[in-house]
Structure formats: C-alpha cells, structure tokens
C-alpha cells in the first residue's frame, strides 16, 4: 500500500469477484428473511432506510473508508 506501508492492497481475481458476488446475494437473501421474520416487512424497510442514511453520512465524512 503506497499510502500506508503497514498494510497491503489486494485485488480479487475474476473467480474471486464472482464468488464474493454470489456470497453477498446469499447473505442478503438470508438476512432479509431473518429480519423480516422478526420485525415484519414495514419495520425492516424502515430499518434498512436508517442504515442507508447512516452509511451515506459515514461515507460523506470519510469515516471508516480505507486509504489507498
């Protein structure tokens, strides 16, 4: 990592990208089932909206964004 020699920047292979995409889809589907089952669709949608707003604010303020 040219910006921080204590860490490394890695790039996934095409197979790795496909594997991550498949894992993300599976994870999202399962978490959605669990959350909607516990909270109901309306509350789950409201929670998702709140988390999206929080993420946008964190990204806007460069909080938790890797360097490099």
XYZ file of C-alpha atoms in Angstrom:
68
model
C 0.000 0.000 0.000
C 1.765 3.149 -1.143
C -0.213 5.301 1.322
C 0.438 3.059 4.351
C 3.283 0.535 4.325
C 1.770 -1.298 7.314
C -0.972 -2.730 5.087
C -1.413 -4.253 1.652
C -3.905 -3.605 -1.131
C -5.264 -6.737 -2.792
C -7.231 -7.285 -5.977
C -9.580 -10.226 -6.433
C -9.342 -12.485 -9.450
C -12.378 -12.762 -11.727
C -13.276 -16.039 -9.967
C -12.942 -14.293 -6.615
C -15.237 -11.457 -7.716
C -17.887 -13.967 -8.830
C -17.592 -15.857 -5.548
C -17.976 -12.673 -3.488
C -20.993 -11.595 -5.552
C -22.672 -14.977 -5.018
C -21.898 -14.886 -1.284
C -23.276 -11.346 -0.969
C -26.505 -12.362 -2.699
C -26.924 -15.409 -0.443
C -26.128 -13.350 2.672
C -28.548 -10.566 1.696
C -31.375 -13.011 0.981
C -30.926 -14.837 4.301
C -30.555 -11.690 6.410
C -33.654 -10.241 4.738
C -35.632 -13.380 5.627
C -34.461 -13.255 9.243
C -35.075 -9.533 9.740
C -38.466 -9.505 8.029
C -39.446 -12.566 10.023
C -38.557 -10.837 13.278
C -39.705 -7.283 12.533
C -42.178 -7.513 9.687
C -41.706 -6.011 6.244
C -42.590 -2.400 7.161
C -40.237 -2.145 10.144
C -37.473 -3.952 8.269
C -37.768 -1.456 5.397
C -37.605 1.452 7.857
C -34.501 -0.036 9.482
C -32.850 -0.506 6.089
C -33.546 3.121 5.240
C -31.976 4.290 8.511
C -28.866 2.170 7.922
C -28.554 3.513 4.362
C -28.697 7.082 5.685
C -26.060 6.275 8.297
C -23.799 4.677 5.698
C -24.158 7.700 3.402
C -23.215 10.041 6.262
C -20.176 7.922 7.178
C -19.022 7.799 3.558
C -19.619 11.542 3.101
C -17.429 12.278 6.123
C -14.784 9.671 5.134
C -15.297 7.713 8.340
C -14.153 4.101 8.056
C -13.087 4.410 4.415
C -9.842 2.538 3.619
C -6.962 4.586 2.242
C -5.063 3.890 -0.946
